[in-house]
mmCIF file of C-alpha atoms in Angstrom:
data_model
loop_
_atom_site.group_PDB
_atom_site.id
_atom_site.type_symbol
_atom_site.label_atom_id
_atom_site.label_comp_id
_atom_site.label_asym_id
_atom_site.label_seq_id
_atom_site.Cartn_x
_atom_site.Cartn_y
_atom_site.Cartn_z
ATOM 1 C CA GLY A 172 12.426 16.278 3.480
ATOM 2 C CA ASP A 173 16.131 16.121 4.193
ATOM 3 C CA SER A 174 18.249 16.189 1.072
ATOM 4 C CA VAL A 175 21.584 17.152 -0.414
ATOM 5 C CA THR A 176 22.029 18.711 -3.841
ATOM 6 C CA GLN A 177 25.371 18.564 -5.587
ATOM 7 C CA MET A 178 26.451 19.949 -8.915
ATOM 8 C CA GLU A 179 26.329 17.348 -11.628
ATOM 9 C CA GLY A 180 29.482 16.006 -13.132
ATOM 10 C CA PRO A 181 31.694 15.112 -14.621
ATOM 11 C CA VAL A 182 33.916 18.015 -13.807
ATOM 12 C CA THR A 183 36.921 17.963 -16.123
ATOM 13 C CA LEU A 184 39.973 20.025 -15.259
ATOM 14 C CA SER A 185 43.627 20.312 -16.181
ATOM 15 C CA GLU A 186 46.240 19.743 -13.544
ATOM 16 C CA GLU A 187 46.816 22.763 -11.272
ATOM 17 C CA ALA A 188 43.382 24.237 -12.052
ATOM 18 C CA PHE A 189 41.088 25.542 -9.316
ATOM 19 C CA LEU A 190 38.264 23.271 -8.221
ATOM 20 C CA THR A 191 34.844 24.109 -6.860
ATOM 21 C CA ILE A 192 32.112 21.503 -6.331
ATOM 22 C CA ASN A 193 28.888 23.061 -5.085
ATOM 23 C CA CYS A 194 26.791 21.445 -2.395
ATOM 24 C CA THR A 195 23.637 22.671 -0.688
ATOM 25 C CA TYR A 196 21.471 20.893 1.826
ATOM 26 C CA THR A 197 17.977 20.917 3.219
ATOM 27 C CA ALA A 198 17.734 19.764 6.787
ATOM 28 C CA THR A 199 16.083 20.430 10.115
ATOM 29 C CA GLY A 200 18.441 22.206 12.460
ATOM 30 C CA TYR A 201 22.189 22.439 11.950
ATOM 31 C CA PRO A 202 23.611 19.025 11.156
ATOM 32 C CA SER A 203 27.285 18.132 10.756
ATOM 33 C CA LEU A 204 28.459 18.285 7.172
ATOM 34 C CA PHE A 205 30.886 16.004 5.372
ATOM 35 C CA TRP A 206 32.672 15.460 2.117
ATOM 36 C CA TYR A 207 33.518 11.879 1.206
ATOM 37 C CA VAL A 208 35.745 10.754 -1.634
ATOM 38 C CA GLN A 209 35.560 7.504 -3.582
ATOM 39 C CA TYR A 210 38.535 6.501 -5.676
ATOM 40 C CA PRO A 211 37.978 4.034 -8.518
ATOM 41 C CA GLY A 212 37.156 0.565 -7.267
ATOM 42 C CA GLU A 213 37.216 1.579 -3.592
ATOM 43 C CA GLY A 214 34.801 2.415 -0.810
ATOM 44 C CA LEU A 215 34.090 5.866 0.547
ATOM 45 C CA GLN A 216 36.632 7.709 2.655
ATOM 46 C CA LEU A 217 35.965 10.723 4.827
ATOM 47 C CA LEU A 218 37.727 13.712 3.252
ATOM 48 C CA LEU A 219 36.713 16.511 5.625
ATOM 49 C CA LYS A 220 33.960 17.628 7.941
ATOM 50 C CA ALA A 221 32.522 20.603 9.765
ATOM 51 C CA THR A 222 30.262 20.360 12.755
ATOM 52 C CA LYS A 223 28.977 23.918 13.214
ATOM 53 C CA ALA A 224 28.321 27.129 11.313
ATOM 54 C CA ASP A 225 31.406 28.932 9.981
ATOM 55 C CA ASP A 226 33.609 25.929 10.665
ATOM 56 C CA LYS A 227 36.088 25.184 7.887
ATOM 57 C CA GLY A 228 37.009 21.585 7.244
ATOM 58 C CA SER A 229 40.267 20.915 5.448
ATOM 59 C CA ASN A 230 42.359 17.955 4.327
ATOM 60 C CA LYS A 231 44.828 17.192 1.513
ATOM 61 C CA GLY A 232 44.511 20.741 0.173
ATOM 62 C CA PHE A 233 40.717 20.546 0.022
ATOM 63 C CA GLU A 234 38.563 22.980 2.008
ATOM 64 C CA ALA A 235 34.905 23.526 2.690
ATOM 65 C CA THR A 236 33.172 26.082 4.909
ATOM 66 C CA TYR A 237 29.869 25.476 6.675
ATOM 67 C CA ARG A 238 27.613 28.353 5.549
ATOM 68 C CA LYS A 239 24.457 28.411 7.615
ATOM 69 C CA GLU A 240 22.961 31.404 5.829
ATOM 70 C CA THR A 241 23.103 29.758 2.410
ATOM 71 C CA THR A 242 22.886 26.146 3.675
ATOM 72 C CA SER A 243 25.956 25.331 1.627
ATOM 73 C CA PHE A 244 29.205 23.420 2.001
ATOM 74 C CA HIS A 245 31.094 23.906 -1.251
ATOM 75 C CA LEU A 246 34.317 21.936 -1.769
ATOM 76 C CA GLU A 247 37.356 23.814 -3.076
ATOM 77 C CA LYS A 248 40.943 23.098 -3.939
ATOM 78 C CA GLY A 249 43.406 25.634 -5.271
ATOM 79 C CA SER A 250 45.436 23.312 -7.487
ATOM 80 C CA VAL A 251 44.161 19.879 -8.425
ATOM 81 C CA GLN A 252 46.324 16.904 -9.307
ATOM 82 C CA VAL A 253 45.685 13.886 -11.500
ATOM 83 C CA SER A 254 45.550 11.811 -8.311
ATOM 84 C CA ASP A 255 42.478 13.790 -7.186
ATOM 85 C CA SER A 256 40.398 12.120 -9.907
ATOM 86 C CA ALA A 257 37.550 10.476 -8.018
ATOM 87 C CA VAL A 258 33.902 10.823 -7.132
ATOM 88 C CA TYR A 259 33.132 13.316 -4.369
ATOM 89 C CA PHE A 260 30.045 13.047 -2.180
ATOM 90 C CA CYS A 261 28.589 15.761 -0.017
ATOM 91 C CA ALA A 262 26.669 14.496 2.999
ATOM 92 C CA PHE A 263 25.093 15.521 6.270
ATOM 93 C CA ASN A 264 23.883 13.496 9.187
ATOM 94 C CA THR A 265 21.257 13.349 11.766
ATOM 95 C CA ASP A 266 21.284 9.702 12.874
ATOM 96 C CA LYS A 267 21.520 8.699 9.208
ATOM 97 C CA LEU A 268 23.941 9.964 6.661
ATOM 98 C CA ILE A 269 22.190 11.642 3.760
ATOM 99 C CA PHE A 270 24.278 11.694 0.575
ATOM 100 C CA GLY A 271 24.260 13.780 -2.535
ATOM 101 C CA THR A 272 24.427 11.924 -5.848
ATOM 102 C CA GLY A 273 28.167 12.451 -6.180
ATOM 103 C CA THR A 274 30.277 14.520 -8.563
ATOM 104 C CA ARG A 275 32.904 12.826 -10.700
ATOM 105 C CA LEU A 276 36.125 14.814 -11.030
ATOM 106 C CA GLN A 277 38.501 14.032 -13.861
ATOM 107 C CA VAL A 278 41.881 15.724 -13.858
ATOM 108 C CA PHE A 279 44.097 15.530 -16.944
ATOM 109 C CA PRO A 280 47.838 16.248 -17.112
ATOM 110 C CA ASN X 292 42.292 -1.789 13.600
ATOM 111 C CA ALA X 293 40.466 -3.337 10.693
ATOM 112 C CA GLY X 294 37.512 -0.918 10.916
ATOM 113 C CA VAL X 295 34.631 -2.290 8.858
ATOM 114 C CA THR X 296 35.161 -5.560 7.022
ATOM 115 C CA GLN X 297 32.818 -6.788 4.285
ATOM 116 C CA THR X 298 32.770 -10.184 2.646
ATOM 117 C CA PRO X 299 32.655 -11.305 -0.099
ATOM 118 C CA LYS X 300 34.134 -8.624 -2.374
ATOM 119 C CA PHE X 301 32.487 -9.994 -5.490
ATOM 120 C CA ARG X 302 29.576 -12.353 -6.113
ATOM 121 C CA ILE X 303 27.474 -13.444 -9.047
ATOM 122 C CA LEU X 304 23.989 -14.820 -8.243
ATOM 123 C CA LYS X 305 21.351 -16.371 -10.395
ATOM 124 C CA ILE X 306 17.834 -15.008 -10.250
ATOM 125 C CA GLY X 307 15.991 -16.486 -7.284
ATOM 126 C CA GLN X 308 19.085 -17.513 -5.349
ATOM 127 C CA SER X 309 19.726 -16.216 -1.848
ATOM 128 C CA MET X 310 22.843 -15.016 -0.107
ATOM 129 C CA THR X 311 24.112 -13.121 2.925
ATOM 130 C CA LEU X 312 26.522 -10.238 2.745
ATOM 131 C CA GLN X 313 28.653 -10.121 5.855
ATOM 132 C CA CYS X 314 29.711 -6.985 7.705
ATOM 133 C CA THR X 315 31.802 -6.800 10.855
ATOM 134 C CA GLN X 316 33.194 -3.808 12.740
ATOM 135 C CA ASP X 317 35.766 -3.725 15.515
ATOM 136 C CA MET X 318 35.301 -0.121 16.624
ATOM 137 C CA ASN X 319 32.477 -0.735 19.097
ATOM 138 C CA HIS X 320 30.301 1.748 17.178
ATOM 139 C CA ASN X 321 26.626 1.688 18.073
ATOM 140 C CA TYR X 322 25.125 2.412 14.660
ATOM 141 C CA MET X 323 25.560 0.331 11.536
ATOM 142 C CA TYR X 324 24.184 0.817 8.052
ATOM 143 C CA TRP X 325 23.780 -0.863 4.708
ATOM 144 C CA TYR X 326 23.829 1.220 1.520
ATOM 145 C CA ARG X 327 23.635 0.316 -2.113
ATOM 146 C CA GLN X 328 25.301 2.255 -4.916
ATOM 147 C CA ASP X 329 24.010 1.864 -8.421
ATOM 148 C CA PRO X 330 26.202 2.861 -11.367
ATOM 149 C CA GLY X 331 26.552 6.625 -11.625
ATOM 150 C CA MET X 332 24.317 7.157 -8.642
ATOM 151 C CA GLY X 333 24.694 8.131 -5.031
ATOM 152 C CA LEU X 334 24.188 5.880 -2.062
ATOM 153 C CA LYS X 335 20.776 4.783 -0.943
ATOM 154 C CA LEU X 336 20.133 3.510 2.575
ATOM 155 C CA ILE X 337 18.719 -0.018 2.750
ATOM 156 C CA TYR X 338 18.607 -0.731 6.477
ATOM 157 C CA TYR X 339 20.258 0.555 9.573
ATOM 158 C CA SER X 340 20.683 -0.455 13.215
ATOM 159 C CA VAL X 341 21.021 1.711 16.276
ATOM 160 C CA GLY X 342 22.326 -1.098 18.419
ATOM 161 C CA ALA X 343 22.250 -4.838 18.985
ATOM 162 C CA GLY X 344 18.767 -6.206 18.578
ATOM 163 C CA ILE X 345 17.361 -3.092 16.850
ATOM 164 C CA THR X 346 17.004 -2.559 13.114
ATOM 165 C CA ASP X 347 14.998 -0.182 10.978
ATOM 166 C CA LYS X 348 14.223 0.361 7.293
ATOM 167 C CA GLY X 349 15.925 2.917 5.137
ATOM 168 C CA GLU X 350 14.901 4.264 1.731
ATOM 169 C CA VAL X 351 15.042 1.006 -0.258
ATOM 170 C CA PRO X 352 14.453 -1.989 2.066
ATOM 171 C CA ASN X 353 12.334 -4.183 -0.228
ATOM 172 C CA GLY X 354 13.961 -7.510 -1.075
ATOM 173 C CA TYR X 355 16.397 -7.379 1.860
ATOM 174 C CA ASN X 356 16.540 -8.410 5.477
ATOM 175 C CA VAL X 357 18.963 -7.690 8.265
ATOM 176 C CA SER X 358 19.721 -8.728 11.821
ATOM 177 C CA ARG X 359 21.936 -7.313 14.521
ATOM 178 C CA SER X 360 22.509 -9.933 17.186
ATOM 179 C CA THR X 361 25.816 -8.435 18.324
ATOM 180 C CA THR X 362 27.388 -4.967 18.253
ATOM 181 C CA GLU X 363 30.022 -6.192 15.804
ATOM 182 C CA ASP X 364 27.982 -7.926 13.118
ATOM 183 C CA PHE X 365 25.311 -6.633 10.750
ATOM 184 C CA PRO X 366 24.617 -9.136 7.923
ATOM 185 C CA LEU X 367 22.405 -8.278 4.976
ATOM 186 C CA ARG X 368 20.288 -11.053 3.489
ATOM 187 C CA LEU X 369 18.874 -11.284 -0.033
ATOM 188 C CA GLU X 370 16.206 -13.985 -0.152
ATOM 189 C CA LEU X 371 15.185 -14.087 -3.813
ATOM 190 C CA ALA X 372 17.779 -12.306 -5.881
ATOM 191 C CA ALA X 373 16.514 -10.148 -8.750
ATOM 192 C CA PRO X 374 18.449 -8.306 -11.520
ATOM 193 C CA SER X 375 17.363 -5.011 -9.913
ATOM 194 C CA GLN X 376 19.580 -5.902 -6.941
ATOM 195 C CA THR X 377 22.706 -5.782 -9.077
ATOM 196 C CA SER X 378 24.698 -3.093 -7.304
ATOM 197 C CA VAL X 379 27.651 -2.366 -5.075
ATOM 198 C CA TYR X 380 26.788 -2.735 -1.396
ATOM 199 C CA PHE X 381 28.536 -0.794 1.329
ATOM 200 C CA CYS X 382 28.351 -1.388 5.052
ATOM 201 C CA ALA X 383 29.173 1.446 7.431
ATOM 202 C CA ALA X 384 29.504 2.014 11.139
ATOM 203 C CA ALA X 385 29.308 5.176 13.215
ATOM 204 C CA TRP X 386 29.303 6.330 16.775
ATOM 205 C CA VAL X 387 26.113 8.301 17.144
ATOM 206 C CA SER X 388 25.556 10.447 20.182
ATOM 207 C CA ALA X 389 22.678 12.873 20.772
ATOM 208 C CA GLY X 390 21.341 12.003 17.336
ATOM 209 C CA GLU X 391 24.467 12.848 15.375
ATOM 210 C CA ALA X 392 27.463 10.979 14.030
ATOM 211 C CA ASN X 393 29.793 13.906 14.473
ATOM 212 C CA TYR X 394 32.895 11.923 13.611
ATOM 213 C CA GLY X 395 31.518 10.601 10.374
ATOM 214 C CA TYR X 396 31.038 7.088 9.200
ATOM 215 C CA THR X 397 33.564 4.362 8.514
ATOM 216 C CA PHE X 398 32.781 2.406 5.367
ATOM 217 C CA GLY X 399 33.721 -1.083 4.319
ATOM 218 C CA SER X 400 35.344 -1.597 0.910
ATOM 219 C CA GLY X 401 32.112 -2.849 -0.643
ATOM 220 C CA THR X 402 30.612 -5.985 -2.188
ATOM 221 C CA ARG X 403 29.971 -5.997 -5.914
ATOM 222 C CA LEU X 404 26.906 -8.139 -6.604
ATOM 223 C CA THR X 405 25.683 -9.157 -10.035
ATOM 224 C CA VAL X 406 22.365 -10.977 -10.459
ATOM 225 C CA VAL X 407 21.958 -12.751 -13.775
#
């Protein structure tokens, strides 16, 4: 069935380190792909999206490229900040949004 | 625009009590959803609605009911609260066209429910 697999957290980094959070999906066809972010005590916010193969979504220094061949949508950021500490969810949609289990990122000064 | 508004933000229920979690959207989106998020876990779909008057079950519907009498409102009802329903509940809305919500979902800020 449809599913999203994310790398398990927590991911612990020092400020200015490079971030990669892996995400792969299993779906019928070529769905739109999303990354959502959840800051402590808040709801989910759309971080970035890509709607077709080879599209790159970007926002706030984060990037992810829709890789059809590997069914992946890995999240990257070149230099993380303490304020990036949050839980990151990979997701794709048909008429329902299918989430991964989330990856907690902790960035220390 | 307010987007998606959920009330209440927090609630403590005793076992066997009932309550309704309210969700309202002002974006005229056709689809609405209820998810629950358990500690350290992802989101699981409880129920969803593709439009006024139409609802359908998600992954974990047992113990819940919903209704969608208008485009704007999608309340979630717990009839006999159980400790297993302790969770954070998120409502979301999306414009779905040709089977896809290409612009993503807009989430409410959540309702933290504790059943004791």
